[in-house]
Amino acid sequence: MAIRAYPDYYLSRSRKILGSVFELALSQESVPPERFEEVFSESPYSDVFGRGSPKYNGGMSPQELLSFILGREVVRENPPVFGREYWAGFALAHVQWHLDTTFSRLFSVMTLSELLALYDPYHEADLSKLVDVFDRRLHPVPTLTALRRKRGLSRGQLSILSGVGPSTIGAYERGEQDLVNARGETIMRLSRALGCTIEELLH
């Protein structure tokens, strides 16, 4: 079982809080997504929220939290709108908790503008699908691994077909050795065994 920053029974509240914070910032306060991404990531609130501080994850209203983040008082003027902006914050809290990483790291692989653009169709999908999107970006599969899996080959099978040792293939796939620096003969053998061009293999 994965050990996360805070218990799952706080997650529902955390998602709603962050959803309201994003909705207030982007809709009512008209903070551009690029600017809010920067301000939110650099705010101490980002880290304490991610660690599950009771004060921030449930003890303060969204207006109070946004005031803290922006450094100025924010008063809600209109009823909340549970649209794209709210969903972005709601979903981001969910992803951050499940992947147990920082918001800054999540934004390093997907900007807030990109996340907002995923509202359709992801707002109607299970949030696990969005978790998978972020996880793939955080942990990209090496090209050699992707091509091998596409062919339905194990490392051992690829080794037999190419004549390249399985430990060497493993080192390339784990990133311990850079395939770009491999001998030309090795690259050619792997590309032939995988049925791809050298350019595709080194992409």
Short mmCIF file of N, CA and C in Angstrom, two decimals, residues 20-158:
data_model
loop_
_atom_site.label_atom_id
_atom_site.label_comp_id
_atom_site.label_asym_id
_atom_site.label_seq_id
_atom_site.Cartn_x
_atom_site.Cartn_y
_atom_site.Cartn_z
N SER A 20 -12.29 25.17 -5.61
CA SER A 20 -12.85 26.50 -5.36
C SER A 20 -11.79 27.58 -5.43
N VAL A 21 -10.58 27.27 -4.96
CA VAL A 21 -9.48 28.23 -5.03
C VAL A 21 -9.16 28.56 -6.49
N PHE A 22 -9.06 27.53 -7.33
CA PHE A 22 -8.76 27.75 -8.75
C PHE A 22 -9.90 28.49 -9.43
N GLU A 23 -11.13 28.14 -9.11
CA GLU A 23 -12.28 28.81 -9.73
C GLU A 23 -12.30 30.29 -9.36
N LEU A 24 -12.04 30.60 -8.10
CA LEU A 24 -12.00 31.99 -7.66
C LEU A 24 -10.90 32.77 -8.36
N ALA A 25 -9.71 32.17 -8.41
CA ALA A 25 -8.56 32.85 -8.99
C ALA A 25 -8.73 33.11 -10.48
N LEU A 26 -9.14 32.07 -11.21
CA LEU A 26 -9.19 32.16 -12.67
C LEU A 26 -10.45 32.85 -13.18
N SER A 27 -11.58 32.64 -12.50
CA SER A 27 -12.84 33.22 -12.97
C SER A 27 -13.12 34.57 -12.35
N GLN A 28 -13.30 34.61 -11.05
CA GLN A 28 -13.66 35.88 -10.41
C GLN A 28 -12.52 36.89 -10.44
N GLU A 29 -11.31 36.45 -10.07
CA GLU A 29 -10.19 37.37 -9.98
C GLU A 29 -9.46 37.55 -11.31
N SER A 30 -9.83 36.77 -12.31
CA SER A 30 -9.28 36.88 -13.67
C SER A 30 -7.75 36.82 -13.71
N VAL A 31 -7.16 35.98 -12.86
CA VAL A 31 -5.71 35.79 -12.90
C VAL A 31 -5.42 34.88 -14.09
N PRO A 32 -4.54 35.28 -15.01
CA PRO A 32 -4.22 34.42 -16.16
C PRO A 32 -3.67 33.07 -15.68
N PRO A 33 -4.01 31.98 -16.36
CA PRO A 33 -3.54 30.65 -15.94
C PRO A 33 -2.03 30.58 -15.74
N GLU A 34 -1.25 31.18 -16.65
CA GLU A 34 0.20 31.13 -16.55
C GLU A 34 0.67 31.81 -15.26
N ARG A 35 0.04 32.94 -14.94
CA ARG A 35 0.41 33.69 -13.74
C ARG A 35 0.01 32.94 -12.48
N PHE A 36 -1.20 32.38 -12.47
CA PHE A 36 -1.65 31.68 -11.27
C PHE A 36 -0.84 30.42 -11.04
N GLU A 37 -0.48 29.74 -12.10
CA GLU A 37 0.37 28.56 -11.98
C GLU A 37 1.67 28.92 -11.27
N GLU A 38 2.25 30.04 -11.68
CA GLU A 38 3.51 30.49 -11.10
C GLU A 38 3.34 30.89 -9.63
N VAL A 39 2.32 31.70 -9.36
CA VAL A 39 2.08 32.19 -8.00
C VAL A 39 1.75 31.04 -7.06
N PHE A 40 0.90 30.13 -7.52
CA PHE A 40 0.50 28.99 -6.69
C PHE A 40 1.70 28.08 -6.40
N SER A 41 2.50 27.79 -7.43
CA SER A 41 3.65 26.90 -7.25
C SER A 41 4.68 27.48 -6.28
N GLU A 42 4.87 28.80 -6.33
CA GLU A 42 5.87 29.45 -5.50
C GLU A 42 5.36 29.75 -4.09
N SER A 43 4.05 29.68 -3.89
CA SER A 43 3.47 29.98 -2.58
C SER A 43 3.77 28.87 -1.58
N PRO A 44 4.07 29.22 -0.33
CA PRO A 44 4.26 28.19 0.71
C PRO A 44 3.01 27.32 0.85
N TYR A 45 1.87 27.88 0.49
CA TYR A 45 0.61 27.15 0.58
C TYR A 45 0.64 25.89 -0.27
N SER A 46 1.28 25.96 -1.41
CA SER A 46 1.35 24.82 -2.32
C SER A 46 1.94 23.60 -1.63
N ASP A 47 3.03 23.82 -0.90
CA ASP A 47 3.70 22.70 -0.21
C ASP A 47 2.91 22.21 1.00
N VAL A 48 2.40 23.14 1.82
CA VAL A 48 1.69 22.69 3.02
C VAL A 48 0.38 22.00 2.66
N PHE A 49 -0.26 22.48 1.58
CA PHE A 49 -1.49 21.83 1.12
C PHE A 49 -1.16 20.41 0.65
N GLY A 50 -0.09 20.28 -0.11
CA GLY A 50 0.31 18.98 -0.62
C GLY A 50 0.67 17.99 0.47
N ARG A 51 1.10 18.50 1.62
CA ARG A 51 1.44 17.63 2.75
C ARG A 51 0.23 17.32 3.62
N GLY A 52 -0.90 17.99 3.34
CA GLY A 52 -2.12 17.71 4.07
C GLY A 52 -2.28 18.45 5.38
N SER A 53 -1.86 19.70 5.42
CA SER A 53 -2.02 20.49 6.64
C SER A 53 -3.50 20.69 6.96
N PRO A 54 -3.97 20.28 8.14
CA PRO A 54 -5.38 20.46 8.49
C PRO A 54 -5.83 21.91 8.39
N LYS A 55 -4.94 22.84 8.71
CA LYS A 55 -5.29 24.26 8.65
C LYS A 55 -5.68 24.68 7.24
N TYR A 56 -4.91 24.22 6.25
CA TYR A 56 -5.14 24.65 4.88
C TYR A 56 -6.07 23.72 4.10
N ASN A 57 -6.07 22.46 4.44
CA ASN A 57 -6.88 21.51 3.68
C ASN A 57 -8.33 21.41 4.17
N GLY A 58 -8.65 22.12 5.23
CA GLY A 58 -10.02 22.06 5.72
C GLY A 58 -10.38 23.13 6.71
N GLY A 59 -9.38 23.82 7.25
CA GLY A 59 -9.65 24.80 8.29
C GLY A 59 -9.86 26.22 7.81
N MET A 60 -9.65 26.45 6.52
CA MET A 60 -9.81 27.80 5.96
C MET A 60 -10.74 27.75 4.76
N SER A 61 -11.41 28.85 4.49
CA SER A 61 -12.28 28.92 3.32
C SER A 61 -11.44 29.13 2.07
N PRO A 62 -12.00 28.84 0.89
CA PRO A 62 -11.26 29.09 -0.35
C PRO A 62 -10.84 30.56 -0.49
N GLN A 63 -11.70 31.49 -0.05
CA GLN A 63 -11.36 32.91 -0.14
C GLN A 63 -10.14 33.24 0.71
N GLU A 64 -10.10 32.67 1.93
CA GLU A 64 -8.96 32.90 2.81
C GLU A 64 -7.68 32.32 2.22
N LEU A 65 -7.80 31.14 1.65
CA LEU A 65 -6.62 30.50 1.06
C LEU A 65 -6.11 31.29 -0.14
N LEU A 66 -7.04 31.74 -0.99
CA LEU A 66 -6.61 32.50 -2.15
C LEU A 66 -6.02 33.84 -1.73
N SER A 67 -6.57 34.44 -0.70
CA SER A 67 -6.00 35.68 -0.17
C SER A 67 -4.56 35.45 0.26
N PHE A 68 -4.33 34.31 0.92
CA PHE A 68 -2.99 33.95 1.36
C PHE A 68 -2.05 33.78 0.16
N ILE A 69 -2.53 33.12 -0.88
CA ILE A 69 -1.71 32.86 -2.06
C ILE A 69 -1.39 34.14 -2.82
N LEU A 70 -2.40 34.98 -3.02
CA LEU A 70 -2.22 36.20 -3.82
C LEU A 70 -1.65 37.37 -3.02
N GLY A 71 -1.69 37.26 -1.71
CA GLY A 71 -1.15 38.35 -0.89
C GLY A 71 -2.07 39.56 -0.82
N ARG A 72 -3.34 39.35 -1.06
CA ARG A 72 -4.34 40.43 -0.97
C ARG A 72 -5.69 39.81 -0.64
N GLU A 73 -6.57 40.62 -0.08
CA GLU A 73 -7.86 40.10 0.33
C GLU A 73 -8.73 39.74 -0.87
N VAL A 74 -9.34 38.59 -0.80
CA VAL A 74 -10.27 38.14 -1.83
C VAL A 74 -11.60 37.86 -1.15
N VAL A 75 -12.66 38.47 -1.67
CA VAL A 75 -14.01 38.26 -1.16
C VAL A 75 -14.85 37.68 -2.28
N ARG A 76 -15.52 36.57 -2.02
CA ARG A 76 -16.35 35.97 -3.07
C ARG A 76 -17.52 36.88 -3.39
N GLU A 77 -17.67 37.16 -4.69
CA GLU A 77 -18.73 38.07 -5.14
C GLU A 77 -19.93 37.34 -5.71
N ASN A 78 -19.67 36.15 -6.26
CA ASN A 78 -20.75 35.39 -6.91
C ASN A 78 -20.72 33.95 -6.44
N PRO A 79 -21.82 33.23 -6.59
CA PRO A 79 -21.84 31.81 -6.23
C PRO A 79 -20.80 31.06 -7.06
N PRO A 80 -20.22 30.00 -6.51
CA PRO A 80 -19.21 29.23 -7.26
C PRO A 80 -19.78 28.60 -8.53
N VAL A 81 -18.94 28.51 -9.55
CA VAL A 81 -19.31 27.88 -10.81
C VAL A 81 -18.46 26.61 -10.94
N PHE A 82 -19.12 25.48 -11.03
CA PHE A 82 -18.38 24.22 -11.05
C PHE A 82 -18.07 23.81 -12.49
N GLY A 83 -17.27 24.65 -13.15
CA GLY A 83 -16.91 24.41 -14.54
C GLY A 83 -15.45 24.03 -14.69
N ARG A 84 -14.87 24.47 -15.78
CA ARG A 84 -13.52 24.08 -16.16
C ARG A 84 -12.47 24.48 -15.11
N GLU A 85 -12.57 25.69 -14.58
CA GLU A 85 -11.58 26.18 -13.63
C GLU A 85 -11.64 25.40 -12.31
N TYR A 86 -12.88 25.17 -11.85
CA TYR A 86 -13.06 24.39 -10.63
C TYR A 86 -12.52 22.98 -10.83
N TRP A 87 -12.85 22.37 -11.96
CA TRP A 87 -12.40 21.01 -12.25
C TRP A 87 -10.88 20.92 -12.23
N ALA A 88 -10.20 21.94 -12.77
CA ALA A 88 -8.73 21.90 -12.83
C ALA A 88 -8.13 21.80 -11.43
N GLY A 89 -8.62 22.59 -10.50
CA GLY A 89 -8.10 22.53 -9.14
C GLY A 89 -8.49 21.23 -8.44
N PHE A 90 -9.73 20.83 -8.62
CA PHE A 90 -10.25 19.58 -8.05
C PHE A 90 -9.41 18.40 -8.53
N ALA A 91 -9.19 18.34 -9.85
CA ALA A 91 -8.45 17.23 -10.45
C ALA A 91 -6.98 17.26 -10.03
N LEU A 92 -6.41 18.46 -9.95
CA LEU A 92 -4.99 18.57 -9.60
C LEU A 92 -4.75 18.09 -8.17
N ALA A 93 -5.66 18.39 -7.26
CA ALA A 93 -5.53 17.90 -5.88
C ALA A 93 -5.56 16.37 -5.87
N HIS A 94 -6.42 15.80 -6.69
CA HIS A 94 -6.54 14.34 -6.77
C HIS A 94 -5.24 13.73 -7.31
N VAL A 95 -4.72 14.28 -8.38
CA VAL A 95 -3.50 13.76 -9.00
C VAL A 95 -2.32 13.89 -8.04
N GLN A 96 -2.21 15.05 -7.39
CA GLN A 96 -1.09 15.29 -6.48
C GLN A 96 -1.10 14.28 -5.33
N TRP A 97 -2.27 13.99 -4.81
CA TRP A 97 -2.37 13.04 -3.70
C TRP A 97 -2.02 11.63 -4.16
N HIS A 98 -2.55 11.23 -5.31
CA HIS A 98 -2.32 9.86 -5.80
C HIS A 98 -0.87 9.62 -6.19
N LEU A 99 -0.23 10.61 -6.78
CA LEU A 99 1.15 10.42 -7.22
C LEU A 99 2.16 10.84 -6.15
N ASP A 100 1.66 11.42 -5.06
CA ASP A 100 2.50 11.81 -3.93
C ASP A 100 3.73 12.59 -4.38
N THR A 101 3.46 13.67 -5.10
CA THR A 101 4.54 14.53 -5.58
C THR A 101 4.15 15.97 -5.32
N THR A 102 4.96 16.91 -5.75
CA THR A 102 4.66 18.32 -5.51
C THR A 102 3.86 18.90 -6.68
N PHE A 103 3.15 19.98 -6.39
CA PHE A 103 2.42 20.65 -7.46
C PHE A 103 3.40 21.23 -8.49
N SER A 104 4.53 21.70 -8.02
CA SER A 104 5.53 22.25 -8.94
C SER A 104 5.98 21.19 -9.94
N ARG A 105 6.17 19.97 -9.46
CA ARG A 105 6.60 18.90 -10.37
C ARG A 105 5.49 18.56 -11.36
N LEU A 106 4.25 18.59 -10.91
CA LEU A 106 3.14 18.33 -11.83
C LEU A 106 3.09 19.39 -12.92
N PHE A 107 3.28 20.65 -12.53
CA PHE A 107 3.26 21.73 -13.52
C PHE A 107 4.48 21.69 -14.44
N SER A 108 5.53 20.99 -14.03
CA SER A 108 6.71 20.89 -14.89
C SER A 108 6.45 19.99 -16.09
N VAL A 109 5.42 19.12 -15.98
CA VAL A 109 5.11 18.22 -17.10
C VAL A 109 3.79 18.57 -17.77
N MET A 110 2.98 19.44 -17.14
CA MET A 110 1.74 19.89 -17.75
C MET A 110 1.38 21.27 -17.19
N THR A 111 1.30 22.25 -18.05
CA THR A 111 0.96 23.59 -17.60
C THR A 111 -0.52 23.64 -17.20
N LEU A 112 -0.87 24.68 -16.46
CA LEU A 112 -2.26 24.85 -16.08
C LEU A 112 -3.14 25.05 -17.31
N SER A 113 -2.63 25.76 -18.29
CA SER A 113 -3.40 25.95 -19.54
C SER A 113 -3.67 24.63 -20.23
N GLU A 114 -2.67 23.74 -20.23
CA GLU A 114 -2.86 22.41 -20.82
C GLU A 114 -3.90 21.61 -20.05
N LEU A 115 -3.84 21.71 -18.72
CA LEU A 115 -4.80 21.00 -17.89
C LEU A 115 -6.22 21.50 -18.15
N LEU A 116 -6.38 22.80 -18.23
CA LEU A 116 -7.70 23.38 -18.51
C LEU A 116 -8.23 22.89 -19.85
N ALA A 117 -7.33 22.73 -20.81
CA ALA A 117 -7.73 22.27 -22.15
C ALA A 117 -8.19 20.82 -22.14
N LEU A 118 -7.84 20.08 -21.09
CA LEU A 118 -8.25 18.67 -20.99
C LEU A 118 -9.63 18.50 -20.36
N TYR A 119 -10.26 19.61 -20.03
CA TYR A 119 -11.58 19.54 -19.39
C TYR A 119 -12.54 18.67 -20.19
N ASP A 120 -12.55 18.88 -21.51
CA ASP A 120 -13.30 17.99 -22.40
C ASP A 120 -12.30 17.05 -23.06
N PRO A 121 -12.40 15.76 -22.88
CA PRO A 121 -13.50 15.00 -22.27
C PRO A 121 -13.22 14.53 -20.85
N TYR A 122 -12.07 14.92 -20.25
CA TYR A 122 -11.66 14.31 -18.99
C TYR A 122 -12.56 14.62 -17.80
N HIS A 123 -13.33 15.70 -17.85
CA HIS A 123 -14.17 16.00 -16.68
C HIS A 123 -15.28 14.96 -16.50
N GLU A 124 -15.56 14.21 -17.54
CA GLU A 124 -16.58 13.16 -17.43
C GLU A 124 -15.97 11.78 -17.22
N ALA A 125 -14.64 11.71 -17.22
CA ALA A 125 -13.95 10.43 -17.06
C ALA A 125 -13.55 10.22 -15.61
N ASP A 126 -13.25 8.99 -15.28
CA ASP A 126 -12.73 8.69 -13.95
C ASP A 126 -11.39 9.40 -13.80
N LEU A 127 -11.16 10.01 -12.63
CA LEU A 127 -9.93 10.78 -12.43
C LEU A 127 -8.68 9.92 -12.51
N SER A 128 -8.82 8.61 -12.41
CA SER A 128 -7.65 7.74 -12.55
C SER A 128 -7.02 7.87 -13.93
N LYS A 129 -7.83 8.20 -14.92
CA LYS A 129 -7.30 8.38 -16.28
C LYS A 129 -6.37 9.60 -16.34
N LEU A 130 -6.73 10.66 -15.63
CA LEU A 130 -5.87 11.84 -15.59
C LEU A 130 -4.61 11.55 -14.78
N VAL A 131 -4.75 10.77 -13.73
CA VAL A 131 -3.57 10.36 -12.96
C VAL A 131 -2.60 9.63 -13.89
N ASP A 132 -3.12 8.76 -14.75
CA ASP A 132 -2.28 8.02 -15.69
C ASP A 132 -1.57 8.95 -16.67
N VAL A 133 -2.26 9.99 -17.12
CA VAL A 133 -1.66 10.96 -18.05
C VAL A 133 -0.46 11.62 -17.39
N PHE A 134 -0.64 12.09 -16.17
CA PHE A 134 0.46 12.74 -15.45
C PHE A 134 1.58 11.74 -15.16
N ASP A 135 1.21 10.54 -14.77
CA ASP A 135 2.22 9.54 -14.43
C ASP A 135 3.09 9.21 -15.64
N ARG A 136 2.48 9.09 -16.81
CA ARG A 136 3.26 8.81 -18.02
C ARG A 136 4.20 9.96 -18.35
N ARG A 137 3.76 11.18 -18.09
CA ARG A 137 4.64 12.32 -18.36
C ARG A 137 5.77 12.42 -17.33
N LEU A 138 5.46 12.07 -16.10
CA LEU A 138 6.48 12.11 -15.06
C LEU A 138 7.49 10.99 -15.22
N HIS A 139 7.02 9.85 -15.75
CA HIS A 139 7.88 8.68 -15.90
C HIS A 139 7.77 8.14 -17.33
N PRO A 140 8.30 8.91 -18.29
CA PRO A 140 8.18 8.48 -19.69
C PRO A 140 8.90 7.16 -19.96
N VAL A 141 8.29 6.35 -20.80
CA VAL A 141 8.89 5.06 -21.17
C VAL A 141 9.95 5.31 -22.23
N PRO A 142 11.17 4.82 -22.03
CA PRO A 142 12.22 4.99 -23.04
C PRO A 142 11.78 4.43 -24.39
N THR A 143 12.26 5.04 -25.47
CA THR A 143 11.87 4.62 -26.82
C THR A 143 12.16 3.15 -27.06
N LEU A 144 13.33 2.69 -26.60
CA LEU A 144 13.69 1.29 -26.79
C LEU A 144 12.66 0.38 -26.12
N THR A 145 12.25 0.73 -24.92
CA THR A 145 11.26 -0.07 -24.20
C THR A 145 9.92 -0.06 -24.93
N ALA A 146 9.51 1.12 -25.38
CA ALA A 146 8.22 1.24 -26.08
C ALA A 146 8.22 0.43 -27.36
N LEU A 147 9.31 0.47 -28.11
CA LEU A 147 9.39 -0.29 -29.37
C LEU A 147 9.42 -1.79 -29.09
N ARG A 148 10.13 -2.18 -28.04
CA ARG A 148 10.20 -3.60 -27.68
C ARG A 148 8.82 -4.11 -27.28
N ARG A 149 8.13 -3.34 -26.47
CA ARG A 149 6.79 -3.76 -26.04
C ARG A 149 5.81 -3.79 -27.21
N LYS A 150 5.97 -2.84 -28.11
CA LYS A 150 5.09 -2.80 -29.29
C LYS A 150 5.24 -4.06 -30.12
N ARG A 151 6.45 -4.59 -30.18
CA ARG A 151 6.70 -5.83 -30.91
C ARG A 151 6.32 -7.07 -30.10
N GLY A 152 5.96 -6.86 -28.81
CA GLY A 152 5.59 -7.99 -27.95
C GLY A 152 6.77 -8.84 -27.54
N LEU A 153 7.94 -8.20 -27.40
CA LEU A 153 9.16 -8.94 -27.08
C LEU A 153 9.59 -8.70 -25.64
N SER A 154 10.13 -9.72 -25.02
CA SER A 154 10.78 -9.57 -23.72
C SER A 154 12.20 -9.09 -24.01
N ARG A 155 12.90 -8.69 -22.96
CA ARG A 155 14.31 -8.30 -23.16
C ARG A 155 15.13 -9.48 -23.66
N GLY A 156 14.83 -10.65 -23.12
CA GLY A 156 15.56 -11.84 -23.54
C GLY A 156 15.34 -12.15 -25.01
N GLN A 157 14.11 -12.02 -25.46
CA GLN A 157 13.79 -12.29 -26.87
C GLN A 157 14.48 -11.27 -27.78
N LEU A 158 14.46 -10.00 -27.35
CA LEU A 158 15.14 -8.97 -28.15
C LEU A 158 16.63 -9.24 -28.18
#
